[in-house]
Coordinates of C-alpha atoms in Angstrom, one line a residue:
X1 CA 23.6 -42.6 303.4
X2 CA 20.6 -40.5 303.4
X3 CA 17.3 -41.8 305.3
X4 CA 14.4 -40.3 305.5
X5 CA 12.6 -40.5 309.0
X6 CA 9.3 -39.0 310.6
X7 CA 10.9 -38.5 314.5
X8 CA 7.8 -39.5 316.2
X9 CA 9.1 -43.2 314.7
X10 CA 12.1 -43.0 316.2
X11 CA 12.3 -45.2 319.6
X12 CA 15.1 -47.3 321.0
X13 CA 15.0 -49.9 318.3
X14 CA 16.2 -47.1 315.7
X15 CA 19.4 -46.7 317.8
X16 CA 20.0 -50.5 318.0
X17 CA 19.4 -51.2 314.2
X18 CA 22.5 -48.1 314.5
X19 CA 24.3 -49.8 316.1
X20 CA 23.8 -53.0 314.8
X21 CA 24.9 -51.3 310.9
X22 CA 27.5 -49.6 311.8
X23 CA 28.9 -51.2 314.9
X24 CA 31.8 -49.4 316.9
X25 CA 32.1 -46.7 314.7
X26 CA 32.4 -42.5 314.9
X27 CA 29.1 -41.8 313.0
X28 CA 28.4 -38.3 312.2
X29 CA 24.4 -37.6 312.5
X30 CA 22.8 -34.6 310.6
X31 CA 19.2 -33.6 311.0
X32 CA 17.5 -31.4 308.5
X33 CA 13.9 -30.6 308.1
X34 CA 12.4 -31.9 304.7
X35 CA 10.5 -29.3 302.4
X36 CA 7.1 -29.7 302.2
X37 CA 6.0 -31.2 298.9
X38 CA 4.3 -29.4 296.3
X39 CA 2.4 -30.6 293.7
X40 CA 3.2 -29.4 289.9
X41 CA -0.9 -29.0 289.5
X42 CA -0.8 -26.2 292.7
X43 CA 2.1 -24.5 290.8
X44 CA 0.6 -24.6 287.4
X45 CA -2.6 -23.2 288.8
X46 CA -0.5 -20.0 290.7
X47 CA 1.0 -19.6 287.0
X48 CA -2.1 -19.7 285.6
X49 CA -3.9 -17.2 287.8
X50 CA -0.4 -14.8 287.5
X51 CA -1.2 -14.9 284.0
X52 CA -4.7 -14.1 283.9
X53 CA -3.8 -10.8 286.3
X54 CA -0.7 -9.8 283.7
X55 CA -1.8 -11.2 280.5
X56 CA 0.8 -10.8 278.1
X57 CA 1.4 -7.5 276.7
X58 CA 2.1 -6.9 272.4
X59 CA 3.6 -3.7 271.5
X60 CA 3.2 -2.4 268.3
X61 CA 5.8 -2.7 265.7
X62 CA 5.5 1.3 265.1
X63 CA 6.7 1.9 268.4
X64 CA 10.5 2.8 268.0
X65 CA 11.3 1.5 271.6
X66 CA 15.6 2.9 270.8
X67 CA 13.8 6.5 270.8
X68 CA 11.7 5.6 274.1
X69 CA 15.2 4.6 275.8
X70 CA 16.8 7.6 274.9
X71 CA 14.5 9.9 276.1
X72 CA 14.9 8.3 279.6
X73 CA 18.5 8.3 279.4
X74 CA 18.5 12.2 278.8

């Protein structure tokens, strides 16, 4: 079971619900920090703006890019 909690809600009621589900068992508790959330629009926006600065690059079809490689590979 997985349960999201904000600690500052946690008080001694928590620990008696606990008790009260699982009674007089070994429990093992793991606490891990949730990411922060981010919206798809903030992401969109970054990839939008990465785009503008490196617009998308079309190489000419008379370019024989085989020849360019082997000239660096010499």
């Amino acid at each position: 079971m997985t349960t999201v909690i904000n600690l500052s809600d946690i008080d001694f009621s928590f620990f008696e619900k606990l008790k009260k589900q699982f009674g007089d068992k070994d429990m093992r508790i793991t606490i891990d920090e949730v990411p922060e959330k981010v919206s798809q629009m903030e992401i969109f926006r970054k990839l939008e703006a990465l785009q503008k600065k490196y617009p998308p690059k079309v190489i000419s079809k008379d370019i024989d890019l085989s020849a360019l490689a082997n000239e660096v590979n010499l």
